[in-house]
mmCIF file of C-alpha atoms in Angstrom:
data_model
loop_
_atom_site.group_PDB
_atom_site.id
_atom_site.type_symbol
_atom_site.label_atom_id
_atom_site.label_comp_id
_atom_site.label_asym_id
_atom_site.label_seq_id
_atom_site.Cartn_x
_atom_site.Cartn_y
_atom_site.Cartn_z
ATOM 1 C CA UNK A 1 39.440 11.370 -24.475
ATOM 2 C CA UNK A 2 35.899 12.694 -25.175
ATOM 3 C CA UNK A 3 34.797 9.389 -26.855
ATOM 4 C CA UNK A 4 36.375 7.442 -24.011
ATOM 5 C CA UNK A 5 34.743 9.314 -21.417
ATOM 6 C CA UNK A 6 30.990 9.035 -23.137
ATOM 7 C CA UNK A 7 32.166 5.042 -23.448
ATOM 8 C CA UNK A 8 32.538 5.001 -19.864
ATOM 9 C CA UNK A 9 29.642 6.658 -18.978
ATOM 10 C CA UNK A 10 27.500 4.591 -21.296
ATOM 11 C CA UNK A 11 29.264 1.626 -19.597
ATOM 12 C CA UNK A 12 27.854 2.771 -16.394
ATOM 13 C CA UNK A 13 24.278 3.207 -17.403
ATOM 14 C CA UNK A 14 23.708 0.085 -18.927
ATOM 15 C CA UNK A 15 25.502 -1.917 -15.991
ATOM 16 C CA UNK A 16 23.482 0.285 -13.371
ATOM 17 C CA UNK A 17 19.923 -0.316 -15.676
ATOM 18 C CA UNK A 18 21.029 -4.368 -16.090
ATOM 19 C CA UNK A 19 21.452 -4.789 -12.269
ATOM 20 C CA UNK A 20 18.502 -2.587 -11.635
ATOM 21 C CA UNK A 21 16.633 -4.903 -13.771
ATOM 22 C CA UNK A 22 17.879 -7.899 -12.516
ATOM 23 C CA UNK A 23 17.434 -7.063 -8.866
ATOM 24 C CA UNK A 24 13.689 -6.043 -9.358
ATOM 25 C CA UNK A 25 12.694 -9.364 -10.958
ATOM 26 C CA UNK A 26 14.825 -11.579 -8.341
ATOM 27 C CA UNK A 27 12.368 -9.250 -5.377
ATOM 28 C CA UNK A 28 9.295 -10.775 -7.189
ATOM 29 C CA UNK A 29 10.577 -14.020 -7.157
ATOM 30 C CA UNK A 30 10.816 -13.886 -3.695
ATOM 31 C CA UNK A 31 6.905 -13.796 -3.092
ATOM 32 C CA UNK A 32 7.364 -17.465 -4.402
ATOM 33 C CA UNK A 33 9.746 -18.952 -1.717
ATOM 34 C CA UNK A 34 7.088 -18.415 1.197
ATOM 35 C CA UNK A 35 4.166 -20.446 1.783
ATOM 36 C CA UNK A 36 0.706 -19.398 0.839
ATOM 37 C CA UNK A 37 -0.916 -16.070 1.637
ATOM 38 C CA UNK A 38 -3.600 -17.210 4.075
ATOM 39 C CA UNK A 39 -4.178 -13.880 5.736
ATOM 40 C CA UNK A 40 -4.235 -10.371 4.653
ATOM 41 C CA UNK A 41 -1.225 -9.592 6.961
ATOM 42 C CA UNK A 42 1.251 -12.018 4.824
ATOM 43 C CA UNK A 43 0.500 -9.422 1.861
ATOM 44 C CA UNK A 44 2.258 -6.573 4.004
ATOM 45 C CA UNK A 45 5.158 -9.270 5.607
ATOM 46 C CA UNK A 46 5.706 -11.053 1.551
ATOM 47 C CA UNK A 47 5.823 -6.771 0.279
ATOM 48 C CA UNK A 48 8.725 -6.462 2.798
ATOM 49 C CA UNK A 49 10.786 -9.912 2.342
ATOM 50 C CA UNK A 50 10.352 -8.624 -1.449
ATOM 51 C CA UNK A 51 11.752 -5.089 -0.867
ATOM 52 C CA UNK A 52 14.411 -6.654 1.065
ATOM 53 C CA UNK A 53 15.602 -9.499 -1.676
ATOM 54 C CA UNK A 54 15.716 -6.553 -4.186
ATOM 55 C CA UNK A 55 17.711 -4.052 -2.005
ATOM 56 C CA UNK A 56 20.021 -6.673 -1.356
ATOM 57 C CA UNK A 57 20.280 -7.765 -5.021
ATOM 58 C CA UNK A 58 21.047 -5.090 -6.096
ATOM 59 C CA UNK A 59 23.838 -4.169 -3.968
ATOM 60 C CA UNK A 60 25.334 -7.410 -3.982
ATOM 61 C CA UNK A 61 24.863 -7.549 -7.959
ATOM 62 C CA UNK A 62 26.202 -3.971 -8.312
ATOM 63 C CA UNK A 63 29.456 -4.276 -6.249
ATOM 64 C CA UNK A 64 29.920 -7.691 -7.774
ATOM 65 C CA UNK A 65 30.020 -5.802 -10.911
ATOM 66 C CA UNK A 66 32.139 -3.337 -10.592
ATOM 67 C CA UNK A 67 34.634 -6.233 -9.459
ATOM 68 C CA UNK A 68 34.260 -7.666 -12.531
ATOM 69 C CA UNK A 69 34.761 -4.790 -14.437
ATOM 70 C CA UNK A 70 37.837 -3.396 -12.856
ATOM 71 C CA UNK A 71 39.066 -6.789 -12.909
ATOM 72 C CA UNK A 72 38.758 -6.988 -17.081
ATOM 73 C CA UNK A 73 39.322 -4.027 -17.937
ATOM 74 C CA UNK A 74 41.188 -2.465 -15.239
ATOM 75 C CA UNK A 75 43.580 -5.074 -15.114
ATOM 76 C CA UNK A 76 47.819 -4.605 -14.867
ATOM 77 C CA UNK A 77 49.597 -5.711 -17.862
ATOM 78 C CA UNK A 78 51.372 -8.777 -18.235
ATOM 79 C CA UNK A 79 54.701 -8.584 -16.033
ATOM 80 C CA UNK A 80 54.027 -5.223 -14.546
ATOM 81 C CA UNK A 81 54.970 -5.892 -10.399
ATOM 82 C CA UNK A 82 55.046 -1.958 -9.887
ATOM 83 C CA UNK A 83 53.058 -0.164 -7.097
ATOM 84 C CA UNK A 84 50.017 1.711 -8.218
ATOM 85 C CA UNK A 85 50.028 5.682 -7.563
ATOM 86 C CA UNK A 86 50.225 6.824 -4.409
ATOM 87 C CA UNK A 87 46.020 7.523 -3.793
ATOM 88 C CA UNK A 88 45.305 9.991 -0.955
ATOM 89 C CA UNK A 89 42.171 10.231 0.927
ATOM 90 C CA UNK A 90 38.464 11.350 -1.107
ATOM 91 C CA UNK A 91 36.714 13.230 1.920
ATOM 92 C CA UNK A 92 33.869 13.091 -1.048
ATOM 93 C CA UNK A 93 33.802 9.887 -1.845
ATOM 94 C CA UNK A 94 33.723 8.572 2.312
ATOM 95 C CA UNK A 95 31.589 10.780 3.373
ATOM 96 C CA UNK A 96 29.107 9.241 0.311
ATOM 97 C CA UNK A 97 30.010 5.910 1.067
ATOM 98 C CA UNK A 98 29.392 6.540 4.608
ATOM 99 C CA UNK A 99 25.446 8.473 4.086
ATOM 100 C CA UNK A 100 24.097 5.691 1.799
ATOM 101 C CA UNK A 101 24.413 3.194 3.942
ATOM 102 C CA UNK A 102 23.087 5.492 6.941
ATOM 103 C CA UNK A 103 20.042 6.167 4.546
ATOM 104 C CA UNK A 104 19.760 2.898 3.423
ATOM 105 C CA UNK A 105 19.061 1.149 7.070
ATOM 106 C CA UNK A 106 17.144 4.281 8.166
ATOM 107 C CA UNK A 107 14.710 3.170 5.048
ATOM 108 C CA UNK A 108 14.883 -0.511 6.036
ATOM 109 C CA UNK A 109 13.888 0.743 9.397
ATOM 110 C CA UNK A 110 11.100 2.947 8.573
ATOM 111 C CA UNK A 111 9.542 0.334 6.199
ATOM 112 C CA UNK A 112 9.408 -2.344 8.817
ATOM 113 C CA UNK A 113 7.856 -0.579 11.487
ATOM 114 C CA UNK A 114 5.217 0.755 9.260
ATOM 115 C CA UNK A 115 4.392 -2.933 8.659
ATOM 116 C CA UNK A 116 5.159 -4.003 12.366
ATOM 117 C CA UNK A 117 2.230 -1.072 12.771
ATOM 118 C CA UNK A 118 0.001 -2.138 10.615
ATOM 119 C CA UNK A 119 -0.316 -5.590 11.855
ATOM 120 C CA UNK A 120 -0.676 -4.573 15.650
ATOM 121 C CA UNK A 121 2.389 -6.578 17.066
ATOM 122 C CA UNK A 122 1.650 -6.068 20.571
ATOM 123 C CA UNK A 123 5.643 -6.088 22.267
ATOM 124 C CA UNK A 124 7.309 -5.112 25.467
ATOM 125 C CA UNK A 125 6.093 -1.911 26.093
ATOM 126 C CA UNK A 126 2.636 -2.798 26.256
ATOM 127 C CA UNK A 127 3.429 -5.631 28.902
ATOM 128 C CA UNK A 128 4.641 -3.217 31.105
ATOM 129 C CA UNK A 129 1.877 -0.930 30.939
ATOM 130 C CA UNK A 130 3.715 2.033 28.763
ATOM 131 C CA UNK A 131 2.145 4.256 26.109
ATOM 132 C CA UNK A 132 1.706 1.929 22.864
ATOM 133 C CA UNK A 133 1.726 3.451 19.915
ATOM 134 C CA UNK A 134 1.525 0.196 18.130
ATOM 135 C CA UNK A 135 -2.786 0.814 16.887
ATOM 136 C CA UNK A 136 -4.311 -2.112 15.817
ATOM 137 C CA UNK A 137 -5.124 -1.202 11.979
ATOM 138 C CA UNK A 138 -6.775 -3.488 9.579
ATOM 139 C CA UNK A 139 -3.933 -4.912 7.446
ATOM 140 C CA UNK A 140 -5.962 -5.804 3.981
ATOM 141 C CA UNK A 141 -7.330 -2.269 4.288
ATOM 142 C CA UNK A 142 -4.406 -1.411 1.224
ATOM 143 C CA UNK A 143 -4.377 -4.723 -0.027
ATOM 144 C CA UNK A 144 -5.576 -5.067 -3.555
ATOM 145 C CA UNK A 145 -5.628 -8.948 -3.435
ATOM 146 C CA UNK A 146 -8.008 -8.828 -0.691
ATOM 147 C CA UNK A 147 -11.523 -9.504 -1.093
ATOM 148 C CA UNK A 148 -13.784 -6.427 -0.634
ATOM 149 C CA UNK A 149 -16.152 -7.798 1.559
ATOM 150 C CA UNK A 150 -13.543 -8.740 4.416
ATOM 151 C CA UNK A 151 -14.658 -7.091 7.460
ATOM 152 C CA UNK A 152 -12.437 -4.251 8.964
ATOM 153 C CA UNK A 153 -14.106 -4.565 12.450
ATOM 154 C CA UNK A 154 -13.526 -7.293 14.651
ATOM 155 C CA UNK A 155 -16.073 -9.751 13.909
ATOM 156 C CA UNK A 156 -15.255 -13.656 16.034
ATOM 157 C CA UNK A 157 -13.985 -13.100 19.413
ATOM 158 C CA UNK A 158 -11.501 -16.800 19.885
ATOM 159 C CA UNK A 159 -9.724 -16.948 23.409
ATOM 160 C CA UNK A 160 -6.701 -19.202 23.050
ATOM 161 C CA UNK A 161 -4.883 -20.916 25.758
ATOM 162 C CA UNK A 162 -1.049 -21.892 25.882
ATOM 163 C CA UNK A 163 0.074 -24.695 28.466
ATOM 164 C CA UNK A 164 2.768 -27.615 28.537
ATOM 165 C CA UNK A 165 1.863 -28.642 25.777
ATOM 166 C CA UNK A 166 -1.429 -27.794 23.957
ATOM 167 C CA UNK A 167 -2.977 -25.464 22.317
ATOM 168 C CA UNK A 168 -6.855 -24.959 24.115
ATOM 169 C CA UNK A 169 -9.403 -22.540 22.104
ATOM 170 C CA UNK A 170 -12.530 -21.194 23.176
ATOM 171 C CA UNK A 171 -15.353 -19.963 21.347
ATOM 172 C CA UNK A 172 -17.532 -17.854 23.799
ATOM 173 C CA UNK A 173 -20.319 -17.199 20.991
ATOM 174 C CA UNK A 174 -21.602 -21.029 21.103
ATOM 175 C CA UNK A 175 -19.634 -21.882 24.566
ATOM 176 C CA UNK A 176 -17.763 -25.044 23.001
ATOM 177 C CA UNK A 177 -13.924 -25.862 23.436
ATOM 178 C CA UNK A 178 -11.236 -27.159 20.525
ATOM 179 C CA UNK A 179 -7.645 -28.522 20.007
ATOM 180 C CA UNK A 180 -8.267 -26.755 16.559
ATOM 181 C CA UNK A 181 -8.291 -23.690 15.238
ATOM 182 C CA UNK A 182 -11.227 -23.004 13.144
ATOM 183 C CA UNK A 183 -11.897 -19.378 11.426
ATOM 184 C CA UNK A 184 -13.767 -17.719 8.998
ATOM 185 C CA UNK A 185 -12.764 -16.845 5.832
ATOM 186 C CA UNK A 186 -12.513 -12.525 5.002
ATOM 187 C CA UNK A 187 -13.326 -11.954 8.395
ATOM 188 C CA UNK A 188 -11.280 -9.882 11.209
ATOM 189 C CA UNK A 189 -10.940 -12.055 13.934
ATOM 190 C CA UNK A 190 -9.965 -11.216 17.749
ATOM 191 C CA UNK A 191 -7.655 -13.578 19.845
ATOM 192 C CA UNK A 192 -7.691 -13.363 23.375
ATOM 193 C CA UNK A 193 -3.749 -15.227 23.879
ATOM 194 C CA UNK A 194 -2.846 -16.059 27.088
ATOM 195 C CA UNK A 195 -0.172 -18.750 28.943
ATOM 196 C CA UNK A 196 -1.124 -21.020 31.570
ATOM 197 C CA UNK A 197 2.686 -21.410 32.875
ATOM 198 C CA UNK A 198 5.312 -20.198 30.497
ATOM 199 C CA UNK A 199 6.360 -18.144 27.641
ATOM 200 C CA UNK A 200 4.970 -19.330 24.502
ATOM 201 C CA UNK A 201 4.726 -18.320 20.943
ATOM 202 C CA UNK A 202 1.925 -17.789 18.440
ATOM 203 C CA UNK A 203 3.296 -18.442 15.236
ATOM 204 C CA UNK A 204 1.513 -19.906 11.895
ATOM 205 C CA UNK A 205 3.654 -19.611 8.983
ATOM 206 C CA UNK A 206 1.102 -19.153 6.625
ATOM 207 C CA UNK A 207 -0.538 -15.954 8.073
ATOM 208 C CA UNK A 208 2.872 -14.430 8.799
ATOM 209 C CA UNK A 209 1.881 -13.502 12.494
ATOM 210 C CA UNK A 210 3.997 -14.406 15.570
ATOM 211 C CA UNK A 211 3.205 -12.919 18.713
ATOM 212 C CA UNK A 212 4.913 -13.863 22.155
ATOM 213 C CA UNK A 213 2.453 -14.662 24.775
ATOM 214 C CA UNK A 214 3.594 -14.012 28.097
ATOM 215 C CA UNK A 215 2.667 -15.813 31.683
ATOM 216 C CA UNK A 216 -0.250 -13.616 33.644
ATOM 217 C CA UNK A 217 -0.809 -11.564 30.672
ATOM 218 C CA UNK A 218 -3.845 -11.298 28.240
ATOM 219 C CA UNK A 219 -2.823 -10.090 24.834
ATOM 220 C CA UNK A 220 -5.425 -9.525 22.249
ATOM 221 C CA UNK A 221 -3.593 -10.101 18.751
ATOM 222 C CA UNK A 222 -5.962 -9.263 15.583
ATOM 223 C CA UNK A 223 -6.066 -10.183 11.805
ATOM 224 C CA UNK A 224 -7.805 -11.037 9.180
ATOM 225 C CA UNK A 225 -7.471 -15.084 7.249
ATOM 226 C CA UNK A 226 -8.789 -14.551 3.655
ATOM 227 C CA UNK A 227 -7.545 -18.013 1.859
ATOM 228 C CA UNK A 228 -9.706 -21.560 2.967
ATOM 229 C CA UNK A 229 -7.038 -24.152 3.754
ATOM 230 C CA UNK A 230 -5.706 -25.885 6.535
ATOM 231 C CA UNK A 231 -2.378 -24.292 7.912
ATOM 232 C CA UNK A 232 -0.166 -25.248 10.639
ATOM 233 C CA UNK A 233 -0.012 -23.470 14.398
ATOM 234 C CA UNK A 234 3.278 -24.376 16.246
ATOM 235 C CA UNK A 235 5.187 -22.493 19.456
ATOM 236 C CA UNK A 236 7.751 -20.398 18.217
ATOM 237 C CA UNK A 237 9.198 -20.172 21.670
ATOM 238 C CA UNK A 238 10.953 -22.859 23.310
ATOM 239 C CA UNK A 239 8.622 -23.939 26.624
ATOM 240 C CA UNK A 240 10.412 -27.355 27.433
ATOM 241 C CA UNK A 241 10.677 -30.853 27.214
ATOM 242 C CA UNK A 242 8.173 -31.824 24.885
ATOM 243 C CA UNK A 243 7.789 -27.867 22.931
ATOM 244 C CA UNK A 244 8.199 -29.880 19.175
ATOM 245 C CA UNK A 245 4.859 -31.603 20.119
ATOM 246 C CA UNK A 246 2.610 -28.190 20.770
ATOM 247 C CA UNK A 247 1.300 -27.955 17.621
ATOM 248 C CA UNK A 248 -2.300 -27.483 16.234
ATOM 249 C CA UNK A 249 -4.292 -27.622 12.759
ATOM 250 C CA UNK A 250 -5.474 -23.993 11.527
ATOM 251 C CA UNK A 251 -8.441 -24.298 9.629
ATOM 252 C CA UNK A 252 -9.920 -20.765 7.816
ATOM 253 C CA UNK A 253 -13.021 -22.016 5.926
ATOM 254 C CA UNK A 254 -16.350 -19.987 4.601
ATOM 255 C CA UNK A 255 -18.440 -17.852 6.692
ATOM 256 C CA UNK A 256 -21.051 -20.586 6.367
ATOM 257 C CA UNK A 257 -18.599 -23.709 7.414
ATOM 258 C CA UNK A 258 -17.511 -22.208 10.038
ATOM 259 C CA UNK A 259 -20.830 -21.376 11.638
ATOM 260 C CA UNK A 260 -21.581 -25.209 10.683
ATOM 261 C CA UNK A 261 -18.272 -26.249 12.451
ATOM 262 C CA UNK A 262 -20.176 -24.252 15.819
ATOM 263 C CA UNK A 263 -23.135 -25.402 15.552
ATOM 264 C CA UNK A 264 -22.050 -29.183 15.395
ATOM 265 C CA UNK A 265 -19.112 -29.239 17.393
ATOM 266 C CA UNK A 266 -21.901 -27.245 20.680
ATOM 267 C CA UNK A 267 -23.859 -30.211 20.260
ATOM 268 C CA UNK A 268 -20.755 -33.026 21.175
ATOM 269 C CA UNK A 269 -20.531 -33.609 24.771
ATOM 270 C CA UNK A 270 -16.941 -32.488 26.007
ATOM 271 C CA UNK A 271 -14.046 -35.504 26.207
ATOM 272 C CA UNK A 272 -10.217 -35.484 26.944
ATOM 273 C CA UNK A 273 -8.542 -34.767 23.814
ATOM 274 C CA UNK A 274 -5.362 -36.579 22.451
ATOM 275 C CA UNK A 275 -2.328 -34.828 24.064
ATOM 276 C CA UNK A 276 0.885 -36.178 22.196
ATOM 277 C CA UNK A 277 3.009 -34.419 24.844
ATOM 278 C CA UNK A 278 0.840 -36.577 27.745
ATOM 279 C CA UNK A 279 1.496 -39.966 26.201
ATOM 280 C CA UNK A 280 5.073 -39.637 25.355
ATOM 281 C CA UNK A 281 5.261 -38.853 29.097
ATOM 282 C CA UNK A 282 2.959 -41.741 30.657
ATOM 283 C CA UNK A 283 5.247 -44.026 28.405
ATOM 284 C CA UNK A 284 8.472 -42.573 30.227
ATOM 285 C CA UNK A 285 6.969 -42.302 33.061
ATOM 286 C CA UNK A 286 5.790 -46.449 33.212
ATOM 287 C CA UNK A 287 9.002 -47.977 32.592
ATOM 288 C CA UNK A 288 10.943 -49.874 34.257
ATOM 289 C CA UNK A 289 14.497 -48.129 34.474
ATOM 290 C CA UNK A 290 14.262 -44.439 34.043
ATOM 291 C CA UNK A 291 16.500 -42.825 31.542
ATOM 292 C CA UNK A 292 17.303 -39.460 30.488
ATOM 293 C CA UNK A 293 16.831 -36.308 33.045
ATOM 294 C CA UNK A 294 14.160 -35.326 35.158
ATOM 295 C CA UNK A 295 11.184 -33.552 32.916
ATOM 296 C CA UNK A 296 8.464 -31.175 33.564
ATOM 297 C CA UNK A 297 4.679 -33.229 33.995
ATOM 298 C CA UNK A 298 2.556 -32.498 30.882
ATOM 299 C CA UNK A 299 -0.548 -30.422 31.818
ATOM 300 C CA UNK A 300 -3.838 -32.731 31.713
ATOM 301 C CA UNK A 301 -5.010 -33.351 28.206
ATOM 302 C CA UNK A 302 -7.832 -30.790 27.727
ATOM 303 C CA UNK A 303 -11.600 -31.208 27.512
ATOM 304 C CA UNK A 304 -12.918 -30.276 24.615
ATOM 305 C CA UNK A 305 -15.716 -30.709 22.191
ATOM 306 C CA UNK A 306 -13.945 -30.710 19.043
ATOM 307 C CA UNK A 307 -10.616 -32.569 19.409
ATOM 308 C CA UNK A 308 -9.816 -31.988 15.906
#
């Protein structure tokens, strides 16, 4: 029985070190399903999705292998219909089975609003003027990937503009208006969001960031790009007829491009940029039999100096 029981027991701790295993190197493979890391917040966002993938692994891995195991060697002989014994309630074993799980989402919990901290998501409570405890902290600050030289203070001041359907920015350092989003690289940057008519969403896959922008609201929303690239801004929120079109070129470039970006696009007189959203809607709007419902009117194409 003594030989048995060390069998058993050695059974366990290899199982519970093989799943272990396994489950931390299916967590770092996670990091490669997600696009790029194009801003020192993803690092926090790709830490979590990580801890997540191996949490789950490993409970999916370690009841699927108990299953296994009971199923093997566990197993009823050949023939044998009988009823097992007659098992009576473990007030042990449910209250165990009842506390990890408790602990478990309390840890899920804690971990994700340390994150949602760190990167200043800006949510309900601040909208309606309650205490937010939500502090703006510089996400790269514990980053190790993160170049040393990235700024912690905020550095480019961008006000951005949501309407049916464009994206407007402003840059009130050289006074000159875009359809794209241009940024320095390893530098904090500041972004004034607000929504000419309805509820919109900030959301560019690449940095991670997604922040709601609400109607007669100004939200400042803060972070930091550190990879050159162009990324992809779209409306995570659904604002009408023609939402798919609202989206707009990211593009996080050197200190010294971007200030060359400024500099050229102050000296282009301003011109109506190309609005997808407007044309689609002229076309509709010219023919001869009218089909499909009644749709919003696209806000005027901006005027910009850069239409990207």
């Amino acid at each position: 029985m003594k030989i048995q029981k060390i069998l058993n027991i050695l059974t366990l701790l290899t199982g519970a070190i093989a799943v272990t295993v396994t489950s931390l190197w299916i967590g770092k493979q996670a990091y490669s399903w997600l696009p790029p890391q194009a801003a020192a917040e993803s690092l926090l966002i790709d830490d979590l999705i990580s801890f997540l993938v191996t949490l789950g692994s490993f409970i999916f891995l370690g009841v699927t292998s108990t299953l296994m195991y009971s199923v093997i060697f566990h197993r009823a002989i050949k023939d044998d219909f009988t009823d097992g014994p007659p098992i009576e309630g473990n007030i042990t074993l449910e209250v165990v089975w009842t506390a990890i799980p408790i602990l478990l989402v309390l840890w899920i919990a804690g971990y994700s609003y340390q994150v949602y901290e760190q990167m200043g998501i800006q949510g309900p409570s601040e909208l309606v003027h309650l205490h937010n405890p939500l502090a703006m902290q510089s996400a790269h600050a514990e980053a190790k990937d993160v170049p040393a030289n990235a700024l912690t203070e905020p550095v480019e001041k961008i006000d951005v503009l949501a309407k049916q359907w464009a994206w407007v920015f402003h840059y009130p350092e050289k006074d000159i208006t875009s359809t794209e989003l241009h940024l320095p690289s390893d530098r904090r940057v500041r972004l004034a969001l607000q929504s000419q008519d309805v509820l919109h969403g900030f959301y560019i896959p690449a940095f991670r960031l997604k922040q709601d922008i609400i109607p007669n609201h100004a939200i400042d929303f803060e972070f930091t790009p550190i990879r050159p690239g162009k990324y992809r801004l779209t409306d995570s929120q659904y604002s009408g007829t023609y939402f798919a079109t609202m989206q707009a070129n990211v593009v996080v470039e050197s200190p010294e491009d971007y200030q060359q970006w400024l500099a050229q696009a102050a000296t282009q007189k301003p011109s109506l940029a190309k609005n997808q959203a407007a044309s689609e809607y002229a076309q509709t709007s010219n023919q001869s039999v009218q089909t499909g419902w009644v749709t919003v009117p696209p806000a005027a194409p901006p005027l910009v100096n850069s239409p990207g």
